Coordinates of C-alpha atoms in Angstrom, one line a residue:
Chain A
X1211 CA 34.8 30.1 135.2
X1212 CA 32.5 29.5 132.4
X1213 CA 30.9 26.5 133.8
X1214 CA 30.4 28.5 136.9
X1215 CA 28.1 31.0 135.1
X1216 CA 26.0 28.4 133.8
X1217 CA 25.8 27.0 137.3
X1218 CA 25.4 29.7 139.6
X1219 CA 22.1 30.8 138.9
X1220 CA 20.7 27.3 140.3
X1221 CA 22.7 27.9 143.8
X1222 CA 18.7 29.5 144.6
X1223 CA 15.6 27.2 144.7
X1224 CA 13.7 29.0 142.9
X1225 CA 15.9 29.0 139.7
X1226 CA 16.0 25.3 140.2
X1227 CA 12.3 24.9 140.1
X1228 CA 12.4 27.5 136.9
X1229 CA 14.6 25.5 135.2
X1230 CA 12.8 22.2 135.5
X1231 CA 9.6 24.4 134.5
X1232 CA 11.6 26.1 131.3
X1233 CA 12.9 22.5 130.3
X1234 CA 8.9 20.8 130.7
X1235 CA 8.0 23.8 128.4
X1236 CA 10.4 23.3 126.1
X1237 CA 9.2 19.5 125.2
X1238 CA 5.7 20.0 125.9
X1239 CA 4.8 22.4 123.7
X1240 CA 6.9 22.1 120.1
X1241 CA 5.6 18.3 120.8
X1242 CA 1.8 19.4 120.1
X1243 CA 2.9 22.6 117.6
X1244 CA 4.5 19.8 115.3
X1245 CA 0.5 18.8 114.6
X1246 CA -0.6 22.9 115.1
X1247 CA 1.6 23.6 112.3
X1248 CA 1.4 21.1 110.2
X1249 CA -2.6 21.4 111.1
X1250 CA -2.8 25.2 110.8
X1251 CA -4.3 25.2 114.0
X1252 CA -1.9 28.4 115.2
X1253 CA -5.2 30.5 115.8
X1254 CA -6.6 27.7 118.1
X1255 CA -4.0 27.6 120.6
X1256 CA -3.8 31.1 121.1
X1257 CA -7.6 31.2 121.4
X1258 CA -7.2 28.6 124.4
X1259 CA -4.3 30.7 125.7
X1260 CA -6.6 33.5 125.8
X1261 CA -9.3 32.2 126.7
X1262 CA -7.9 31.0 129.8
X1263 CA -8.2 34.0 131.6
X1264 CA -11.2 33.9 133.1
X1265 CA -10.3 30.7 134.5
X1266 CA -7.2 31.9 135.9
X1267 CA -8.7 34.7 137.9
X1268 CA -11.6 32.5 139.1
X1269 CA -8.9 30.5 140.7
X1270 CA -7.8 33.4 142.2
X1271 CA -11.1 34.2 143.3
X1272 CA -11.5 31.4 144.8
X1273 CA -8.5 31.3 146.5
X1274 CA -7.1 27.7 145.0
X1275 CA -4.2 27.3 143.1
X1276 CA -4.6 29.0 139.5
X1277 CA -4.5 25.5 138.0
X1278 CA -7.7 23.8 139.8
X1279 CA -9.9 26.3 137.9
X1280 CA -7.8 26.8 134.4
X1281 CA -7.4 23.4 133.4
X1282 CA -11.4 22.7 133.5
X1283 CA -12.4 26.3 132.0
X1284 CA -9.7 25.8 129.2
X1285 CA -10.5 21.9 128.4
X1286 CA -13.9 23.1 128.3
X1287 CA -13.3 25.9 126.0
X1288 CA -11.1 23.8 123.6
X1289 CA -14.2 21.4 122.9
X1290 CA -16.6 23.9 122.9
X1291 CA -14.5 25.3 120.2
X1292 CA -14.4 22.2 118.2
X1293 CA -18.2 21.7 118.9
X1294 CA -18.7 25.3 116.8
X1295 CA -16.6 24.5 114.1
X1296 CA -17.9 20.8 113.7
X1297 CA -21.7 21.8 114.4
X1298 CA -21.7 25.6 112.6
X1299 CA -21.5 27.2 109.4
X1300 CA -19.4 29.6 110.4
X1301 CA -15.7 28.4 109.5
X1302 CA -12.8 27.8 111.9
X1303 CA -11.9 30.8 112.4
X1304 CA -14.6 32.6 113.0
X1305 CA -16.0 30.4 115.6
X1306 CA -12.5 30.4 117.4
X1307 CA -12.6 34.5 116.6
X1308 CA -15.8 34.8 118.3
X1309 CA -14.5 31.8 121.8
X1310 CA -11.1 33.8 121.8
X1311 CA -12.8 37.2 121.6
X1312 CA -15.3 36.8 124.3
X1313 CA -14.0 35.2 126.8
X1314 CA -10.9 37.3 127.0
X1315 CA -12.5 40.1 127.5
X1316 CA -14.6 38.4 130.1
X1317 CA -11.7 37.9 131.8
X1318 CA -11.0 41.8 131.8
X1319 CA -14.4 42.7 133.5
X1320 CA -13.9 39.7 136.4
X1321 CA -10.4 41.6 136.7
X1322 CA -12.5 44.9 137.1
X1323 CA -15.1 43.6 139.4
X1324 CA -12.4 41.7 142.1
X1325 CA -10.2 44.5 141.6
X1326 CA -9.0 42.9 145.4
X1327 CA -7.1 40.1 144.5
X1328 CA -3.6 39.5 144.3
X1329 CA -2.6 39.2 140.2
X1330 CA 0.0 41.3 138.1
X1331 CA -1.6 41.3 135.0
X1332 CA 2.1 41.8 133.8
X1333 CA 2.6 38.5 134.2
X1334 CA -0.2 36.9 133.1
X1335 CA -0.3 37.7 130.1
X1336 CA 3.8 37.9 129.6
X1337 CA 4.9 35.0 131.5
X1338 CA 6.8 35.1 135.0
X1339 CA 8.7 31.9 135.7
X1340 CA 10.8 32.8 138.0
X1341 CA 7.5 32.8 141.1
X1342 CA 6.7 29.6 140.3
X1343 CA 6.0 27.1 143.3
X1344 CA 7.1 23.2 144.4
X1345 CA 3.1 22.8 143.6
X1346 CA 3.3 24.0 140.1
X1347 CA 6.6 22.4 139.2
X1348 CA 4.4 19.0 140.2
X1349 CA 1.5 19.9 138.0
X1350 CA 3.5 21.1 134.9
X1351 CA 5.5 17.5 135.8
X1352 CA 2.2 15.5 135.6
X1353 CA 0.5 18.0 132.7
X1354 CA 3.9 16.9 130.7
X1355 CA 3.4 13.4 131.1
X1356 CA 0.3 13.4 129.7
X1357 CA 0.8 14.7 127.3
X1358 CA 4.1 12.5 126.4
X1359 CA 2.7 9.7 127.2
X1360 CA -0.4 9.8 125.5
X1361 CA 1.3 11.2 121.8
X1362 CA 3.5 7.9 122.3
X1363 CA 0.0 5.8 122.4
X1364 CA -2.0 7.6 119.8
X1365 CA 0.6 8.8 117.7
X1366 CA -0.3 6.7 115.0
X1367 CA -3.7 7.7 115.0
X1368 CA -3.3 11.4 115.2
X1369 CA -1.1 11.2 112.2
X1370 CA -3.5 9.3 110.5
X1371 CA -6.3 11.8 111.6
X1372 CA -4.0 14.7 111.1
X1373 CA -2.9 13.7 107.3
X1374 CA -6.3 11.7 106.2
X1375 CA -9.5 13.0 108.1
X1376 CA -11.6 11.5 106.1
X1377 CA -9.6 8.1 105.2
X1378 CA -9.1 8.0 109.3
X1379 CA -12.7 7.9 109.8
X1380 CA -13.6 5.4 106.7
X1381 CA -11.2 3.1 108.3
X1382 CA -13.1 2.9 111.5
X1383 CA -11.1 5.1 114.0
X1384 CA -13.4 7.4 116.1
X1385 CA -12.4 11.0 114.8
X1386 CA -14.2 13.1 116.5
X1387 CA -13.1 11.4 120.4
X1388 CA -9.5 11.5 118.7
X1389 CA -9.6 15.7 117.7
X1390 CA -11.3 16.0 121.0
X1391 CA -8.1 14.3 122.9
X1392 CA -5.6 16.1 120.7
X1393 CA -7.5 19.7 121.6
X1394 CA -8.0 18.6 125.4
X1395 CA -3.8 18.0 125.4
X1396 CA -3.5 21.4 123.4
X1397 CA -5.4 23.2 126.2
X1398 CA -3.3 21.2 129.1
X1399 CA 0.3 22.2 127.7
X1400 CA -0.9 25.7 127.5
X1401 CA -2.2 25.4 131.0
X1402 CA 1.0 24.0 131.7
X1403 CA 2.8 26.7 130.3
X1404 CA 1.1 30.0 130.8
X1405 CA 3.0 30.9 133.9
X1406 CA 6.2 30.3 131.7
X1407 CA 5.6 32.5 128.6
X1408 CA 2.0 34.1 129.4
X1409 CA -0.9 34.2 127.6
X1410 CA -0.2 36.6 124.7
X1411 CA 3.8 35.2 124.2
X1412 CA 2.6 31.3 124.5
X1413 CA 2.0 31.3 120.7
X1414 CA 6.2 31.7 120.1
X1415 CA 6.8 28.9 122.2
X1416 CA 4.3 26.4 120.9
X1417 CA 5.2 27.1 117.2
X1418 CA 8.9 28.8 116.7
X1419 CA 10.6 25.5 117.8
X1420 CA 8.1 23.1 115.6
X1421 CA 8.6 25.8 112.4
X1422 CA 12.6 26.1 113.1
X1423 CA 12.6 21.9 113.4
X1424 CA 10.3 21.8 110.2
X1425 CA 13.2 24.0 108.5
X1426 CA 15.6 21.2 108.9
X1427 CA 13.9 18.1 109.3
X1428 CA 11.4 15.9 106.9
X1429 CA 10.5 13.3 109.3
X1430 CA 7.6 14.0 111.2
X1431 CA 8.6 12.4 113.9
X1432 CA 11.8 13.8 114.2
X1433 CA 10.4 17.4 113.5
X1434 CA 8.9 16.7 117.0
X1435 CA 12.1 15.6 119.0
X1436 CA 14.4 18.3 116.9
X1437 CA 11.3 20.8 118.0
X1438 CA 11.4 19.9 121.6
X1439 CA 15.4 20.2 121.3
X1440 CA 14.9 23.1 120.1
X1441 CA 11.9 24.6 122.4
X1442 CA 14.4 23.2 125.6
X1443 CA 17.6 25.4 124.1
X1444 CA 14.9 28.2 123.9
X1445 CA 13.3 28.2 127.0
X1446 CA 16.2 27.5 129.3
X1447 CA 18.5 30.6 127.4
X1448 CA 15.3 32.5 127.7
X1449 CA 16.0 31.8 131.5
X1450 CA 19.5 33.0 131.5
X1451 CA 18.9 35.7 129.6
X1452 CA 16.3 36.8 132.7
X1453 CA 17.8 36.1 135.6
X1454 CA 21.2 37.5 134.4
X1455 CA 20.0 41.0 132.6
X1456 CA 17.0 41.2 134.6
X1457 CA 14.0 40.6 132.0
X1458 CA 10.8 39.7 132.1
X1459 CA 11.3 35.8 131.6
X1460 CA 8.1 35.4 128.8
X1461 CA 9.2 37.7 126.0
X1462 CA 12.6 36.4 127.0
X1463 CA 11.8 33.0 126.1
X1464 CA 9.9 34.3 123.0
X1465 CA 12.8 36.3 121.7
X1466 CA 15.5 32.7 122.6
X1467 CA 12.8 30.9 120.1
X1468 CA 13.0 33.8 117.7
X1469 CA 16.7 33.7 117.9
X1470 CA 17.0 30.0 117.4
X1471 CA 14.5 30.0 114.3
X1472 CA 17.0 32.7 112.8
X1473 CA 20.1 31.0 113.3
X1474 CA 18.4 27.6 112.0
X1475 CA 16.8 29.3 109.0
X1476 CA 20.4 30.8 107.8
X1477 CA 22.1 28.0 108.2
X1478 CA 19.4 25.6 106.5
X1479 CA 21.1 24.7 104.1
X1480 CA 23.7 22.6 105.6
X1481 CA 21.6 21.5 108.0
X1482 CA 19.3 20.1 106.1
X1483 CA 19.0 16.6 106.9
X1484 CA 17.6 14.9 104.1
X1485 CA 14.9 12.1 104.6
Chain B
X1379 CA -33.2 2.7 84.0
X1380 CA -31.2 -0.8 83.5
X1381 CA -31.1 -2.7 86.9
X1382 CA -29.1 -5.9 87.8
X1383 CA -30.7 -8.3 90.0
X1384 CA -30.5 -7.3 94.1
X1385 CA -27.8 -9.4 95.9
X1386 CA -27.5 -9.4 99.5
X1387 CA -24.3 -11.5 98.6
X1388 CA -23.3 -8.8 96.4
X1389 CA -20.4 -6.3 97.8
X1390 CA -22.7 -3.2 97.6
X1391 CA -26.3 -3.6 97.4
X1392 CA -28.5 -0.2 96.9
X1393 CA -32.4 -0.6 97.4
X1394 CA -34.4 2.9 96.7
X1395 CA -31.3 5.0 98.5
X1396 CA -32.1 8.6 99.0
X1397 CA -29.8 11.1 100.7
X1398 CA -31.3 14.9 102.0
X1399 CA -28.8 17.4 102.7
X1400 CA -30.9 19.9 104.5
X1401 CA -33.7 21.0 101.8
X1402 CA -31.4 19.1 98.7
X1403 CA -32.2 15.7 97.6
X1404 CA -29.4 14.7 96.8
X1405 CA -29.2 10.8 95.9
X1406 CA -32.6 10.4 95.0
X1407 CA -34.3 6.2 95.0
X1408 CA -30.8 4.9 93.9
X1409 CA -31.3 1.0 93.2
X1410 CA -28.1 -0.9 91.9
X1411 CA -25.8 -3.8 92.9
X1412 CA -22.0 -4.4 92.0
X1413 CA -20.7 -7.2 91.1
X1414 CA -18.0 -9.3 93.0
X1415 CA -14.8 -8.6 91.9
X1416 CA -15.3 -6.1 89.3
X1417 CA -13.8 -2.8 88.7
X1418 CA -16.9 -0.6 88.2
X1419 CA -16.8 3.5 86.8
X1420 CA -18.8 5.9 88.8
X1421 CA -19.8 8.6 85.9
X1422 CA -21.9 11.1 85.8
X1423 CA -21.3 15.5 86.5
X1424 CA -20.0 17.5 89.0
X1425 CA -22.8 17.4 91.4
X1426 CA -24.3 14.4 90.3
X1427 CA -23.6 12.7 93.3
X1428 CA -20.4 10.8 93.1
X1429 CA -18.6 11.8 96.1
X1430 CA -21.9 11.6 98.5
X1431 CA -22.4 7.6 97.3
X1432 CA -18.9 6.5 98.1
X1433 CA -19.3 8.7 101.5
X1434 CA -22.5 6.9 101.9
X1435 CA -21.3 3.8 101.4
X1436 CA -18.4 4.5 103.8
X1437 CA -20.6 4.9 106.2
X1438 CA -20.3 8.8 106.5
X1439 CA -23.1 9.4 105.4
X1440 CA -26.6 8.0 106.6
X1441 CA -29.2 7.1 104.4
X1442 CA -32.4 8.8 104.8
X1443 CA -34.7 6.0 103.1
X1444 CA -34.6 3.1 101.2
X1445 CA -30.9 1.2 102.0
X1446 CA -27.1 0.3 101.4
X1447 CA -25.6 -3.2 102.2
X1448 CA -22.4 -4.2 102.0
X1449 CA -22.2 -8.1 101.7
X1450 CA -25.4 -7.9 103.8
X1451 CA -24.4 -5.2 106.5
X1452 CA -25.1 -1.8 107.1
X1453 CA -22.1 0.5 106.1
X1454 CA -21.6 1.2 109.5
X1455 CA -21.3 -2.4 110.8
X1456 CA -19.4 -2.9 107.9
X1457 CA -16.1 -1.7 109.7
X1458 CA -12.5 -1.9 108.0
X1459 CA -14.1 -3.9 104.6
X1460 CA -14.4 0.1 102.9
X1461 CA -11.1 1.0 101.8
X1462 CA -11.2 4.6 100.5
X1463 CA -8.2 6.8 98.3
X1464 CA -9.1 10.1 98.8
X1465 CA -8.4 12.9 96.6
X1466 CA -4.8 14.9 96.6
X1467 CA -6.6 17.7 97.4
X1468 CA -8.2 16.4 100.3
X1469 CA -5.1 15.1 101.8
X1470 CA -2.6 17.1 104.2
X1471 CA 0.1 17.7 102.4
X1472 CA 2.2 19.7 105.1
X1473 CA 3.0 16.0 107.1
X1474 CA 5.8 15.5 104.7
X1475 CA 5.5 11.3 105.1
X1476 CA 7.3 8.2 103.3
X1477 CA 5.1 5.4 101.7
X1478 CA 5.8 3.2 104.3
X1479 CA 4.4 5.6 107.1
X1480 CA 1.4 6.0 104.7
X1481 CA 0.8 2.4 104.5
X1482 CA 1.2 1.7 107.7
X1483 CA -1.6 3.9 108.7
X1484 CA -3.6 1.1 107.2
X1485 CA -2.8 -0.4 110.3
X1486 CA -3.6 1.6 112.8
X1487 CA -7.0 0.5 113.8
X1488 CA -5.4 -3.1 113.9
X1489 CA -2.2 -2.2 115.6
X1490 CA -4.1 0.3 118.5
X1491 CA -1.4 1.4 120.7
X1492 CA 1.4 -0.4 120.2
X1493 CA 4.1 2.4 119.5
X1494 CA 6.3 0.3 117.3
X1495 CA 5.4 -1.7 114.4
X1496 CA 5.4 -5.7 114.2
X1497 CA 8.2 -8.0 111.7
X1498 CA 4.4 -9.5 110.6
X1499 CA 3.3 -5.6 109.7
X1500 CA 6.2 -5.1 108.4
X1501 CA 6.4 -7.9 105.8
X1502 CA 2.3 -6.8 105.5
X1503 CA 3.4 -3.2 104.3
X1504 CA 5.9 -4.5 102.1
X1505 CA 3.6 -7.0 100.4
X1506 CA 1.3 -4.1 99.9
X1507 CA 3.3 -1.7 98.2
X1508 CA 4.5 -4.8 96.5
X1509 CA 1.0 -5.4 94.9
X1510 CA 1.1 -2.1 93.7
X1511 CA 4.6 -2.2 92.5
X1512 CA 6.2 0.5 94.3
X1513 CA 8.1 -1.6 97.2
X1514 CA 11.3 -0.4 95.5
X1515 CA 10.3 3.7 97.3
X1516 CA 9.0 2.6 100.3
X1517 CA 11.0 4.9 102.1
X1518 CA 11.0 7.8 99.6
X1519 CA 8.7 10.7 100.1
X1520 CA 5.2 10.6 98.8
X1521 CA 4.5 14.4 98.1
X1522 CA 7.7 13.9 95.4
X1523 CA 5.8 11.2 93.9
X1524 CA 4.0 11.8 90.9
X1525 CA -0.1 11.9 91.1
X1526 CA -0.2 8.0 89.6
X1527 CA 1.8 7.2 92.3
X1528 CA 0.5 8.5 95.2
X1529 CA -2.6 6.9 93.9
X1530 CA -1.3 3.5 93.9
X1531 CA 0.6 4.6 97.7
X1532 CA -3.0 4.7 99.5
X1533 CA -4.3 1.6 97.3
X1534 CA -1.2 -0.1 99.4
X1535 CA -2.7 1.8 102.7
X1536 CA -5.8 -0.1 101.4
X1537 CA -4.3 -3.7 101.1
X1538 CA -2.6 -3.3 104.4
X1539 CA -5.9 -2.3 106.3
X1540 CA -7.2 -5.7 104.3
X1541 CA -10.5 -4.0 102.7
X1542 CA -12.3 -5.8 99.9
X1543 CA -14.4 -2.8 98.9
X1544 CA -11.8 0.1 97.3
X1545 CA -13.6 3.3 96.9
X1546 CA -11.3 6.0 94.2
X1547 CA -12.6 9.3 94.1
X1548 CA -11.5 11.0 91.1
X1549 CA -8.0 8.8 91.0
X1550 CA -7.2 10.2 87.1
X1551 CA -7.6 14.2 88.8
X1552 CA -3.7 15.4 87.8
X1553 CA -2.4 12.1 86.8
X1554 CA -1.0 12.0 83.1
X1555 CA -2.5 9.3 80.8
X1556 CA 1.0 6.8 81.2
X1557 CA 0.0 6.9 85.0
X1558 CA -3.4 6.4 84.5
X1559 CA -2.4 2.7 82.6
X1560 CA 0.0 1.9 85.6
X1561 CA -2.9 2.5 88.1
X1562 CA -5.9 0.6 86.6
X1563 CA -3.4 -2.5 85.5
X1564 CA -2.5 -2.5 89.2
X1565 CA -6.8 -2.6 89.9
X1566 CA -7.1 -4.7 87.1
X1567 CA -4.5 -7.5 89.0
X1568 CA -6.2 -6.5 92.8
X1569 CA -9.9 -7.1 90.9
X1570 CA -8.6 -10.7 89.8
X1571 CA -7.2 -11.1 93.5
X1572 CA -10.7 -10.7 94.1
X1573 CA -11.4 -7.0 95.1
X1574 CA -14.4 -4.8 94.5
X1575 CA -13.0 -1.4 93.2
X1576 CA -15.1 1.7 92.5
X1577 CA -13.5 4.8 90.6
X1578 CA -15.4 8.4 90.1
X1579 CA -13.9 9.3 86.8
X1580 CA -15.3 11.9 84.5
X1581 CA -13.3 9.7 81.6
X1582 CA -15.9 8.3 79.4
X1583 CA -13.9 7.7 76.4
X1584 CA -11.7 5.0 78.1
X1585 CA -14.2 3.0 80.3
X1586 CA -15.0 -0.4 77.9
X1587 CA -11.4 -0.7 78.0
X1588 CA -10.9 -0.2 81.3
X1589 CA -13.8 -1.0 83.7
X1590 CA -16.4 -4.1 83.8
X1591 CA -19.3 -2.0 84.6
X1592 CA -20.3 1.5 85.0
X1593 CA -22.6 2.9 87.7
X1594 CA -24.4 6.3 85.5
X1595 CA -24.9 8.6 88.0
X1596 CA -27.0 11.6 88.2
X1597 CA -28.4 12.2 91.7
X1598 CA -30.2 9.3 90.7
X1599 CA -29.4 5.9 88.8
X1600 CA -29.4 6.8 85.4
X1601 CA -28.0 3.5 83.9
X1602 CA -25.8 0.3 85.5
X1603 CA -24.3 -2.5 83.7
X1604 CA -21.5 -3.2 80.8
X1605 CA -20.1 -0.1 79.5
X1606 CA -20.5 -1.0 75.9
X1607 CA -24.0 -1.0 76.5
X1608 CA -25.0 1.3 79.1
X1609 CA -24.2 5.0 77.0
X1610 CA -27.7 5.5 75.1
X1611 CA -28.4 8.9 73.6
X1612 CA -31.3 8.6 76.7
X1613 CA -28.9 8.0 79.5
X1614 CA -26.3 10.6 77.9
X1615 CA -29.1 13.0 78.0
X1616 CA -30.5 12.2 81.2
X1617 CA -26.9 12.3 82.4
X1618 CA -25.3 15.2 81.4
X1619 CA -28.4 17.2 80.1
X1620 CA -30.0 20.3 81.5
X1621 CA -30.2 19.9 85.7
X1622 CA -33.3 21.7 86.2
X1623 CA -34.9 19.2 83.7
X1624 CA -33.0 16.3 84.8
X1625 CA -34.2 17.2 88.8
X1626 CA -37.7 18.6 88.3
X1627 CA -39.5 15.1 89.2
X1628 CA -37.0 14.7 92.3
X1629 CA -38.2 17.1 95.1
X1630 CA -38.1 16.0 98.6
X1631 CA -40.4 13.3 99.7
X1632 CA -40.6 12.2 96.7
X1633 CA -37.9 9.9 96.5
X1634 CA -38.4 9.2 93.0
X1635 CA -41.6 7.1 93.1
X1636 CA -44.2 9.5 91.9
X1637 CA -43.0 10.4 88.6
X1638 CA -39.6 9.6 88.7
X1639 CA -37.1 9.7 85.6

């Protein structure tokens, strides 16, 4: 009977496709927010989440799939980001103040100019898994690849960029292609992602797994994997929890992660697992 | 100023350097050369210009005129010779990593993609750490390591990346003076192996004892050679006397040859 519950839900293709979304999501994201954390780059990925905006309703606009636009506007927004805070005076986080700032609300006025076209702004900014398409179940597969793939070839050298900037670049490694790599995977698992948890909620799933994993784990490395555990046991209750009581499935997903840092944090102390 | 003959042979060879940050001159017609094998003491105050030489010498840095060699090459086609120990504070202490991670970071330029790490790295890490006598906590944590021996942790990450020139910025900052023995016997035994080894240190007292020579800096050379002989009231007072005095004659364009202390 149990089992059944757990089951039933995927009877309907679109829970299937959800659920392979929720459980990409889930590894994407606490993989990269094991570096935001540790980096204190929080602020930066919810500057790119935000900043995506105007890229999603140009895609609209244009009448392509939301991704053909958002993926270029938000790669190009995560290095012009790290452009201003290499190449100004102005500190991190002002130069991701004024990015995030400004291009959200230009995002605001397209929506008020093409008042015509076809977006809940509901969901955009809160997440709405449950419409998402074969086509975007392929994308969020490729965008996850990626970004596996390429942490498992660099992950030396983001470590080393990550924990010793300036030792990295004394030892000859090209830091500034490397942060550049690291912020254009950053802005393609939030792409990846947004239709998931939306723009504003993204934050919870990119660091409440990594910070619940941190809780328990010393390794770096397995902070990641415990993080993506984690972020998988988040996003797919987060599911449940939507299609069962009916809720929006981004603040679902947000509240999972809250839920799982909670339980992790009261029990830390016996499961603590030491180095 | 005392000069020692120009080497191109020599490890580090400065000709007349000058660095401008913006509308600072900061190094300012800086003409030295170290010594092979030697374990030389970068003094001088805060501001003097420590950190901006080694970062020079890294190849950070450019020079704006006059030159730095490094066994004949530019510091930028001097790749993977520089080892450099940063300073705690400018490390990220959040990546809670063992010694053996740290020292294997020494190979990442070698070791480019390859996810997993070679028996020969291996027995390379292990000889490092080894060198600096901490094999027996490879796998322990370094942030629960005291200051001397997260020191000697990156000298490892040094060894392992097979550098000849180590660069120390402010290695004695936090570390008690029983560490501070440990650490320079271990770059006493790597200078015998052969290795150059620069150290900012603010310690004057210790330095005959410790170092072969010592490298006077503020924002320009004030002295260079044996530390017993090096300390005259003159380059104690040009040193760590009044800056405005001590910087009058070094405005920018100068470069220290029109009426240069």
């Amino acid at each position: 009977m149990g089992f059944e519950y757990f089951l039933e839900p995927f009877s309907y293709d679109f829970m299937v496709r959800s659920l392979l979304v929720a459980v990409m999501v889930g590894v994407m994201l606490p993989l990269l927010g094991a570096y935001v954390i540790n980096r204190n780059m929080e602020f930066m990925g919810d500057a790119i989440a935000h900043a995506s905006l105007p890229g999603l309703i140009i895609g609209l606009i244009l009448g392509v799939s939301v991704f053909v636009a958002s993926i270029p506007s938000s790669i190009l927004i995560a290095l012009l980001i790290g452009y201003l805070i290499n190449k100004s005076r102005l500190g991190e986080g002002t130069s991701i103040g004024i990015i995030f700032s400004s291009m959200f609300a230009l995002g605001f006025i397209l929506l008020s100019i093409f008042d015509d076209i076809a977006l809940s702004v509901e969901d955009v900014l809160l997440g709405q898994i449950l419409g998402v398409s074969d086509f975007d179940v392929y994308i969020t597969l490729i965008l996850t690849l990626i970004v596996i793939v390429t942490l498992l070839f660099l992950h030396k050298q983001f470590l080393f960029l990550a924990f010793d900037p300036v030792g990295a670049k004394v030892s000859g490694l090209n830091t500034q292609l490397l942060n550049n790599i690291f912020l254009i995977l950053l802005a393609l698992s939030i792409m990846g992602s947004l239709q998931s948890v939306g723009i504003i909620l993204l934050l919870s799933m990119l660091i409440t797994p990594a910070a619940a994993a941190k809780i328990v784990m010393k390794n770096f490395y397995a902070l990641m994997i415990v993080g993506s555990l984690f972020g998988v046991l988040s996003s797919v209750s987060g599911l449940y929890l939507s299609y069962y009581l009916d809720l929006p499935s981004g603040p679902s997903m947000a509240l999972s992660a809250t839920c799982v840092f909670v339980v992790v944090w009261s029990l830390r102390k016996s499961l603590m697992y030491g180095k | 100023m005392i000069e020692n003959t120009l080497n191109n042979e020599c490890p580090i060879t400065s000709e007349g350097c000058c660095v401008e940050f913006g509308n600072e001159l900061v190094l300012d017609d800086l003409t030295f050369s170290v010594t092979e094998g030697s374990l030389v003491a970068v003094v001088g105050p805060n501001g003097g210009g420590k950190t901006t030489l080694f970062n020079v010498i890294s190849g950070l840095i450019p020079v704006t005129h006059g030159s730095i060699k490094i066994k004949g090459l530019s510091p930028q086609e001097s790749e993977g010779v520089i080892g450099y120990v940063p300073q705690n504070e400018n490390v990220n202490w959040n990546f809670s990593l063992t010694a053996r991670q740290i020292v294997t970071m020494g190979l990442t330029k070698k070791n480019s993609f390859l996810p997993i790490t070679s028996k020969k790295n291996k027995v390379l890490i292990e000889n490092s750490l080894d060198k600096v006598g901490l094999l027996d906590r490879i796998d322990d944590r370094v942030e629960e390591m005291s200051g001397g021996q997260r020191q000697r942790v990156f000298i490892a990450k040094t060894l392992a990346q097979g550098a000849e020139i180590l660069l120390l910025d402010e290695a004695f900052s936090g570390v008690d003076v029983g560490s501070q023995e440990e650490l320079i016997n271990v770059l006493k035994k790597l200078r015998d192996d052969g290795k150059t080894i620069l150290m900012a240190t603010h310690d004057l007292n210790t330095l005959s004892d410790r170092f072969d020579e010592v490298l006077c800096l503020n924002r320009h050379c004030c002295a260079y050679g044996d530390p017993l002989q090096v300390f005259t009231p003159e380059v104690l007072q040009e040193l760590y006397g009044s800056h405005k005095l001590m910087f009058q004659n070094h405005a920018l364009g100068n470069h220290g040859h029109q009426n240069g202390i």
